[in-house]
């Protein structure tokens, strides 16, 4: 059986879904963010291989969700808001134009 880790992880996610959501919500401060992170975790479980046995599936799932949430927060910090874009577009260029 080649998908032992994947099957165990999915089973643990389904069994402990409510507990994981509560734990993630406390850690992340947002229920919506917790749901998004856990959903992305479920999708990433397809990439888990059986190279090394996962000893604690629930902890593995939780840590994966936390890492996903951190990555998303970093990505949001790099994005420019609409108001920042508008402010940049309103900057007057004092340099010579092509006609000069």
mmCIF file of C-alpha atoms in Angstrom:
data_model
loop_
_atom_site.group_PDB
_atom_site.id
_atom_site.type_symbol
_atom_site.label_atom_id
_atom_site.label_comp_id
_atom_site.label_asym_id
_atom_site.label_seq_id
_atom_site.Cartn_x
_atom_site.Cartn_y
_atom_site.Cartn_z
ATOM 1 C CA UNK A 1 0.000 0.000 0.000
ATOM 2 C CA UNK A 2 1.749 3.126 -1.239
ATOM 3 C CA UNK A 3 -0.494 5.866 0.194
ATOM 4 C CA UNK A 4 -0.396 5.058 3.911
ATOM 5 C CA UNK A 5 0.605 8.561 5.064
ATOM 6 C CA UNK A 6 -1.933 10.260 2.816
ATOM 7 C CA UNK A 7 -4.765 8.032 4.038
ATOM 8 C CA UNK A 8 -3.815 8.464 7.716
ATOM 9 C CA UNK A 9 -3.506 12.243 7.373
ATOM 10 C CA UNK A 10 -6.839 12.643 5.622
ATOM 11 C CA UNK A 11 -8.514 10.423 8.213
ATOM 12 C CA UNK A 12 -7.069 12.487 11.053
ATOM 13 C CA UNK A 13 -8.119 15.728 9.386
ATOM 14 C CA UNK A 14 -11.697 14.513 9.024
ATOM 15 C CA UNK A 15 -11.820 13.094 12.575
ATOM 16 C CA UNK A 16 -10.283 16.150 14.225
ATOM 17 C CA UNK A 17 -11.638 18.869 11.933
ATOM 18 C CA UNK A 18 -13.576 20.801 14.590
ATOM 19 C CA UNK A 19 -10.727 20.618 17.102
ATOM 20 C CA UNK A 20 -8.199 21.736 14.496
ATOM 21 C CA UNK A 21 -10.394 24.676 13.497
ATOM 22 C CA UNK A 22 -10.730 25.773 17.137
ATOM 23 C CA UNK A 23 -6.986 25.452 17.733
ATOM 24 C CA UNK A 24 -6.131 27.297 14.520
ATOM 25 C CA UNK A 25 -8.675 30.041 15.225
ATOM 26 C CA UNK A 26 -7.089 30.675 18.625
ATOM 27 C CA UNK A 27 -3.615 30.701 17.101
ATOM 28 C CA UNK A 28 -4.433 32.791 14.017
ATOM 29 C CA UNK A 29 -7.087 35.050 15.519
ATOM 30 C CA UNK A 30 -9.598 34.495 12.721
ATOM 31 C CA UNK A 31 -12.058 31.703 12.043
ATOM 32 C CA UNK A 32 -12.125 32.474 8.319
ATOM 33 C CA UNK A 33 -8.333 32.410 8.122
ATOM 34 C CA UNK A 34 -8.305 29.094 10.022
ATOM 35 C CA UNK A 35 -10.815 27.544 7.602
ATOM 36 C CA UNK A 36 -8.830 28.752 4.574
ATOM 37 C CA UNK A 37 -5.558 27.403 5.969
ATOM 38 C CA UNK A 38 -7.078 24.019 6.805
ATOM 39 C CA UNK A 39 -8.705 23.798 3.374
ATOM 40 C CA UNK A 40 -5.354 24.486 1.700
ATOM 41 C CA UNK A 41 -3.772 21.888 4.002
ATOM 42 C CA UNK A 42 -6.273 19.288 2.809
ATOM 43 C CA UNK A 43 -5.323 20.040 -0.787
ATOM 44 C CA UNK A 44 -1.605 19.773 -0.001
ATOM 45 C CA UNK A 45 -2.023 16.354 1.572
ATOM 46 C CA UNK A 46 -2.080 14.945 -1.984
ATOM 47 C CA UNK A 47 1.645 15.717 -2.204
ATOM 48 C CA UNK A 48 2.609 13.725 0.899
ATOM 49 C CA UNK A 49 4.716 10.679 0.117
ATOM 50 C CA UNK A 50 5.510 7.559 2.087
ATOM 51 C CA UNK A 51 9.261 8.197 2.119
ATOM 52 C CA UNK A 52 9.121 8.670 5.905
ATOM 53 C CA UNK A 53 6.221 7.677 8.145
ATOM 54 C CA UNK A 54 4.373 10.601 9.736
ATOM 55 C CA UNK A 55 4.474 9.900 13.489
ATOM 56 C CA UNK A 56 1.844 12.391 14.627
ATOM 57 C CA UNK A 57 -0.676 13.096 11.870
ATOM 58 C CA UNK A 58 -2.652 15.706 13.844
ATOM 59 C CA UNK A 59 0.481 17.689 14.696
ATOM 60 C CA UNK A 60 1.655 17.398 11.086
ATOM 61 C CA UNK A 61 -1.669 18.779 9.828
ATOM 62 C CA UNK A 62 -1.650 21.609 12.387
ATOM 63 C CA UNK A 63 1.935 22.623 11.589
ATOM 64 C CA UNK A 64 1.207 22.539 7.851
ATOM 65 C CA UNK A 65 -1.843 24.794 8.338
ATOM 66 C CA UNK A 66 0.185 27.237 10.448
ATOM 67 C CA UNK A 67 2.909 27.383 7.782
ATOM 68 C CA UNK A 68 0.317 28.010 5.069
ATOM 69 C CA UNK A 69 -1.227 30.818 7.149
ATOM 70 C CA UNK A 70 2.192 32.425 7.697
ATOM 71 C CA UNK A 71 2.949 32.250 3.973
ATOM 72 C CA UNK A 72 -0.380 33.918 3.156
ATOM 73 C CA UNK A 73 0.235 36.685 5.696
ATOM 74 C CA UNK A 74 3.654 37.366 4.177
ATOM 75 C CA UNK A 75 2.124 37.518 0.696
ATOM 76 C CA UNK A 76 -0.527 39.988 1.882
ATOM 77 C CA UNK A 77 2.158 42.223 3.378
ATOM 78 C CA UNK A 78 3.877 42.483 -0.015
ATOM 79 C CA UNK A 79 0.732 43.547 -1.871
ATOM 80 C CA UNK A 80 0.037 47.179 -2.598
ATOM 81 C CA UNK A 81 -3.427 48.448 -1.656
ATOM 82 C CA UNK A 82 -5.763 50.249 -4.060
ATOM 83 C CA UNK A 83 -5.333 53.536 -2.191
ATOM 84 C CA UNK A 84 -1.535 53.237 -2.465
ATOM 85 C CA UNK A 85 -1.815 52.631 -6.213
ATOM 86 C CA UNK A 86 -4.105 55.660 -6.606
ATOM 87 C CA UNK A 87 -1.667 57.825 -4.655
ATOM 88 C CA UNK A 88 1.200 56.711 -6.898
ATOM 89 C CA UNK A 89 -0.777 57.432 -10.066
ATOM 90 C CA UNK A 90 -1.512 60.965 -8.868
ATOM 91 C CA UNK A 91 2.177 61.838 -8.497
ATOM 92 C CA UNK A 92 3.115 64.586 -10.902
ATOM 93 C CA UNK A 93 6.271 63.959 -12.917
ATOM 94 C CA UNK A 94 8.343 67.145 -12.970
ATOM 95 C CA UNK A 95 10.852 65.761 -15.467
ATOM 96 C CA UNK A 96 10.924 66.847 -19.097
ATOM 97 C CA UNK A 97 8.302 65.319 -21.335
ATOM 98 C CA UNK A 98 9.084 63.948 -24.810
ATOM 99 C CA UNK A 99 8.212 67.283 -26.473
ATOM 100 C CA UNK A 100 10.997 69.068 -24.569
#
